[in-house]
Amino acid sequence: PEILGLGIEHIETVLNNGFSVYYLCLILIGKLVITSICIGFGMFGGIFSPALFIGATAGALFTKLATVIGGATVGLAIGPGLIICGMAAISSTVVGTPIAGVLIMLELTMSYELALAAMLSVVTSALISHLLFGHSFFDRQLLDRGIDISQGRTQIELMEQPIVHLANKDFVHFSKDTSIKSAINQMAEAQVSEAYITSNENNFLGKVSLHGLLNSEDTLFVTSSLIDKPTQIKHDASLQQGIEIASEFVGESIPVINFETGKLLGVLSEADLFQAYLTTQNKIIDLEKK
């Protein structure tokens, strides 16, 4: 029963040295397992109270270990210090509130000495957790969903915007049996340096440049002068991903393609991406000013 519920009353028992070493190990493992199951299945329970319980139990185990190694005198000298440190370290690291964790321990114990000890444990725990896991449990959940809040609001907003909404459908395209001479004339009339080859079903077949066509025999078809491995953007990519792809791109426009169907949905220029980025940035600035 100790591993069920909030466990506040059992933390008091731990503080009063009411459990044996073997039982502490049992409830520590049990609480870890049951908490993981509850979180995994989306059950009620939260993480703060379990973190306090696990921290108190772990601290009690270290207190028992110190007593075994150093004797009863050491155990009496330590008192509830390691238990308080364990509660502060684990709860503040899991929730991501190191300062609040120390203040909570100060309020619970009304002892500046224990609060200072808790501060040391919180700093150490937060540093290790940040390097190996993340800032907090909630940050880790967001990272698993592809959202990194440490990058700021702008990047989060960019990740939320689908690139396909920016795709421009006004572009020059030819069928595969168009001659190079005809393609050059149409591109010159439209004043573009790049065009796309599509099928009757609007499937993407390739991309050509005016420079490449001019260096080819005008009696051939446009498919003989396709650009090798042109830069492409997947239709379900975000604006942030589109900007990252375009950062190494040199040219007039990038095709947005549905990789599942092969259809060309539109094209994007670097100007389109820059304008979308500036619009998003101004939106974030206005939001922060409110």
Coordinates of C-alpha atoms in Angstrom, one line a residue:
P1 CA 0.0 0.0 0.0
E2 CA 3.0 2.4 0.5
I3 CA 3.5 2.7 -3.2
L4 CA -0.1 3.7 -3.9
G5 CA -1.5 7.2 -3.6
L6 CA 0.4 10.4 -2.9
G7 CA 2.5 8.8 -0.2
I8 CA 2.8 11.9 2.0
E9 CA 2.1 9.9 5.2
H10 CA 4.7 7.3 4.2
I11 CA 7.3 10.1 3.7
E12 CA 6.8 11.0 7.3
T13 CA 7.4 7.4 8.3
V14 CA 10.6 7.4 6.2
L15 CA 11.7 10.6 7.9
N16 CA 11.1 8.9 11.3
N17 CA 13.3 5.9 10.3
G18 CA 10.2 3.7 10.3
F19 CA 11.3 1.3 7.5
S20 CA 14.0 -1.3 7.3
V21 CA 16.6 -1.4 4.5
Y22 CA 15.0 -4.3 2.7
Y23 CA 11.6 -2.7 2.8
L24 CA 13.0 0.7 1.6
C25 CA 14.5 -1.1 -1.4
L26 CA 11.1 -2.9 -2.0
I27 CA 9.0 0.3 -1.9
L28 CA 11.6 2.3 -3.9
I29 CA 11.5 -0.2 -6.8
G30 CA 7.7 -0.6 -6.5
K31 CA 7.1 3.1 -6.6
L32 CA 9.4 3.5 -9.7
V33 CA 7.5 0.7 -11.5
I34 CA 4.0 1.8 -10.6
T35 CA 4.8 5.5 -11.4
S36 CA 6.2 4.5 -14.8
I37 CA 3.1 2.4 -15.5
C38 CA 0.7 5.2 -14.5
I39 CA 2.6 7.8 -16.6
G40 CA 2.8 5.4 -19.6
F41 CA -0.9 4.6 -19.6
G42 CA -1.9 8.2 -18.9
M43 CA -3.4 7.4 -15.5
F44 CA -4.0 9.9 -12.7
G45 CA -1.1 10.4 -10.3
G46 CA 1.2 13.1 -11.5
I47 CA 5.0 13.1 -11.0
F48 CA 5.7 15.6 -8.2
S49 CA 4.5 13.5 -5.2
P50 CA 6.1 10.3 -6.6
A51 CA 9.3 12.2 -7.0
L52 CA 9.2 13.4 -3.4
F53 CA 8.5 9.8 -2.3
I54 CA 11.3 8.3 -4.4
G55 CA 13.7 11.0 -3.3
A56 CA 12.9 10.4 0.4
T57 CA 13.3 6.7 0.0
A58 CA 16.6 6.9 -1.8
G59 CA 17.8 9.4 0.8
A60 CA 16.8 7.0 3.6
L61 CA 18.7 4.2 1.9
F62 CA 21.9 6.3 1.7
T63 CA 21.4 7.2 5.4
K64 CA 21.2 3.5 6.3
L65 CA 24.3 2.9 4.2
A66 CA 26.2 5.7 5.9
T67 CA 25.2 4.3 9.3
V68 CA 26.4 0.8 8.4
I69 CA 29.8 2.2 7.2
G70 CA 30.4 4.9 9.8
G71 CA 28.4 3.5 12.7
A72 CA 25.5 4.8 14.7
T73 CA 27.3 8.1 15.5
V74 CA 27.4 9.0 11.8
G75 CA 23.8 8.1 11.3
L76 CA 22.8 10.4 14.2
A77 CA 24.9 13.2 12.8
I78 CA 23.4 12.9 9.4
G79 CA 19.8 12.7 10.7
P80 CA 17.2 13.4 8.1
G81 CA 19.7 15.4 6.0
L82 CA 20.2 12.9 3.2
I83 CA 16.4 12.3 3.0
I84 CA 15.7 16.0 2.6
C85 CA 18.5 16.3 0.0
G86 CA 17.0 13.3 -1.9
M87 CA 13.6 14.8 -1.9
A88 CA 14.8 18.2 -3.1
A89 CA 17.2 16.8 -5.7
I90 CA 14.7 14.4 -7.4
S91 CA 11.6 16.5 -7.2
S92 CA 13.2 19.7 -8.4
T93 CA 15.0 17.9 -11.2
V94 CA 11.9 16.1 -12.4
V95 CA 9.7 19.2 -12.4
G96 CA 12.5 21.6 -13.5
T97 CA 12.2 24.0 -10.5
P98 CA 15.5 24.0 -8.7
I99 CA 14.9 27.3 -6.8
A100 CA 11.4 26.3 -5.8
G101 CA 12.7 22.9 -4.7
V102 CA 15.1 24.5 -2.2
L103 CA 12.4 26.9 -0.9
I104 CA 10.0 24.0 -0.4
M105 CA 12.5 22.2 1.7
L106 CA 13.2 25.3 3.7
E107 CA 9.5 25.7 4.3
L108 CA 9.1 22.1 5.3
T109 CA 12.1 21.9 7.6
M110 CA 12.4 25.5 8.8
S111 CA 16.1 24.8 8.8
Y112 CA 18.7 26.9 6.9
E113 CA 21.3 24.2 7.4
L114 CA 19.1 21.6 5.7
A115 CA 18.1 24.1 3.0
L116 CA 21.8 24.7 2.2
A117 CA 22.4 21.0 2.0
A118 CA 19.3 20.6 -0.3
M119 CA 20.7 23.4 -2.5
L120 CA 23.9 21.6 -3.1
S121 CA 22.1 18.4 -3.9
V122 CA 19.7 20.2 -6.3
V123 CA 22.6 21.9 -8.2
T124 CA 24.4 18.6 -8.6
S125 CA 21.3 16.8 -9.7
A126 CA 20.1 19.5 -12.1
L127 CA 23.5 19.6 -13.8
I128 CA 23.7 15.9 -14.3
S129 CA 20.1 15.6 -15.4
H130 CA 20.5 18.5 -17.9
L131 CA 23.5 16.9 -19.5
L132 CA 22.1 13.3 -19.7
F133 CA 18.3 13.7 -19.8
G134 CA 16.9 17.3 -20.2
H135 CA 15.9 20.3 -18.2
S136 CA 12.8 18.5 -16.8
F137 CA 10.4 15.6 -17.4
F138 CA 8.1 18.0 -19.3
D139 CA 10.9 19.3 -21.5
R140 CA 11.8 15.6 -22.3
Q141 CA 8.2 15.0 -23.3
L142 CA 8.2 18.0 -25.7
L143 CA 11.6 16.9 -27.1
D144 CA 10.1 13.5 -27.9
R145 CA 7.4 15.3 -29.9
G146 CA 10.0 17.3 -31.8
I147 CA 9.5 20.5 -29.8
D148 CA 12.7 22.1 -28.3
I149 CA 11.6 25.0 -26.1
S150 CA 15.2 25.9 -25.4
Q151 CA 15.4 27.3 -28.9
G152 CA 12.8 30.0 -28.1
R153 CA 9.4 30.9 -29.3
T154 CA 10.4 31.7 -32.8
Q155 CA 11.7 28.2 -33.7
I156 CA 8.6 26.6 -32.0
E157 CA 6.4 28.8 -34.2
L158 CA 8.4 27.9 -37.3
M159 CA 8.1 24.2 -36.5
E160 CA 4.3 24.6 -36.2
Q161 CA 3.9 26.1 -39.7
P162 CA 3.4 23.7 -42.6
I163 CA 5.7 24.5 -45.5
V164 CA 3.0 23.4 -48.0
H165 CA 0.9 26.5 -47.2
L166 CA 3.6 28.7 -48.6
A167 CA 4.1 26.8 -51.8
N168 CA 3.6 29.0 -54.9
K169 CA 1.7 27.3 -57.7
D170 CA 2.7 29.9 -60.3
F171 CA 5.8 28.3 -61.9
V172 CA 6.8 27.2 -65.4
H173 CA 6.5 23.5 -66.2
F174 CA 6.8 21.4 -69.3
S175 CA 5.8 17.9 -70.3
K176 CA 8.6 15.4 -70.9
D177 CA 8.2 15.6 -74.7
T178 CA 8.8 19.4 -74.9
S179 CA 11.8 20.3 -77.0
I180 CA 14.7 22.2 -75.6
K181 CA 14.1 25.1 -78.1
S182 CA 10.5 25.5 -77.1
A183 CA 11.4 25.3 -73.4
I184 CA 14.0 28.1 -73.8
N185 CA 11.5 30.3 -75.5
Q186 CA 8.9 29.8 -72.8
M187 CA 11.4 30.4 -70.0
A188 CA 12.7 33.6 -71.7
E189 CA 9.2 34.8 -72.1
A190 CA 8.3 34.1 -68.4
Q191 CA 11.7 35.6 -67.4
V192 CA 12.7 32.6 -65.2
S193 CA 15.9 30.6 -65.1
E194 CA 14.4 27.3 -63.8
A195 CA 11.5 25.2 -64.8
Y196 CA 10.0 21.8 -63.9
I197 CA 9.1 18.7 -65.9
T198 CA 5.8 17.1 -64.9
S199 CA 3.6 14.3 -66.2
N200 CA 0.0 14.7 -67.2
E201 CA -1.0 13.8 -63.6
N202 CA 1.3 16.6 -62.3
N203 CA 3.9 14.1 -61.0
F204 CA 7.4 15.6 -60.6
L205 CA 9.8 14.2 -63.2
G206 CA 12.7 16.6 -62.8
K207 CA 14.0 20.2 -63.0
V208 CA 15.8 22.1 -65.7
S209 CA 17.8 25.3 -65.7
L210 CA 18.1 27.8 -68.6
H211 CA 21.9 27.6 -68.4
G212 CA 21.7 23.8 -68.9
L213 CA 19.3 24.0 -71.8
L214 CA 21.4 26.6 -73.6
N215 CA 24.3 24.3 -73.4
S216 CA 22.3 21.4 -75.0
E217 CA 21.2 20.7 -78.5
D218 CA 17.9 22.4 -79.2
T219 CA 16.6 19.5 -81.1
L220 CA 16.6 17.2 -78.0
F221 CA 13.8 17.0 -75.4
V222 CA 14.0 18.7 -72.0
T223 CA 14.5 15.4 -70.3
S224 CA 18.0 15.1 -71.7
S225 CA 19.1 18.2 -69.6
L226 CA 17.7 17.5 -66.2
I227 CA 19.4 18.8 -63.1
D228 CA 21.1 15.9 -61.2
K229 CA 19.5 15.4 -57.7
P230 CA 17.7 18.8 -57.4
T231 CA 17.0 20.0 -53.9
Q232 CA 13.4 19.1 -52.8
I233 CA 11.2 19.8 -49.8
K234 CA 8.7 17.2 -48.5
H235 CA 5.1 18.4 -48.4
D236 CA 4.7 17.8 -44.7
A237 CA 7.9 19.6 -43.7
S238 CA 7.7 22.6 -41.4
L239 CA 8.8 26.1 -42.2
Q240 CA 11.9 25.5 -39.9
Q241 CA 12.8 22.4 -41.8
G242 CA 12.4 24.3 -45.1
I243 CA 14.7 27.0 -44.0
E244 CA 17.3 24.5 -43.0
I245 CA 17.1 22.8 -46.4
A246 CA 17.3 26.2 -48.2
S247 CA 20.4 27.2 -46.2
E248 CA 22.6 25.2 -48.5
F249 CA 20.5 25.8 -51.7
V250 CA 21.7 27.9 -54.7
G251 CA 19.1 28.6 -57.3
E252 CA 15.8 30.2 -58.1
S253 CA 13.2 27.9 -56.4
I254 CA 12.8 24.6 -54.6
P255 CA 10.0 22.2 -55.5
V256 CA 7.6 21.0 -52.7
I257 CA 6.7 17.4 -53.5
N258 CA 4.4 14.9 -52.0
F259 CA 6.8 12.0 -51.7
E260 CA 4.0 9.4 -51.3
T261 CA 2.2 10.3 -54.6
G262 CA 5.1 12.0 -56.4
K263 CA 3.0 15.1 -57.2
L264 CA 4.5 18.6 -57.5
L265 CA 2.5 20.8 -55.1
G266 CA 4.3 24.0 -55.8
V267 CA 7.6 25.8 -55.5
L268 CA 9.4 28.0 -52.9
S269 CA 11.9 30.7 -53.4
E270 CA 14.4 31.9 -50.8
A271 CA 12.4 35.2 -50.7
D272 CA 9.3 33.3 -49.7
L273 CA 11.1 31.6 -46.8
F274 CA 12.7 34.8 -45.7
Q275 CA 9.4 36.7 -45.8
A276 CA 7.7 33.9 -43.8
Y277 CA 10.5 34.0 -41.2
L278 CA 10.4 37.8 -40.8
T279 CA 6.6 37.6 -40.5
T280 CA 6.9 35.0 -37.7
Q281 CA 9.6 36.9 -36.0
N282 CA 7.5 40.1 -35.9
K283 CA 4.6 38.2 -34.6
I284 CA 6.6 36.8 -31.7
I285 CA 8.0 40.3 -31.0
D286 CA 4.5 41.8 -30.9
L287 CA 3.4 38.9 -28.6
E288 CA 6.2 39.6 -26.2
K289 CA 5.5 43.3 -26.0
K290 CA 1.9 42.7 -24.8

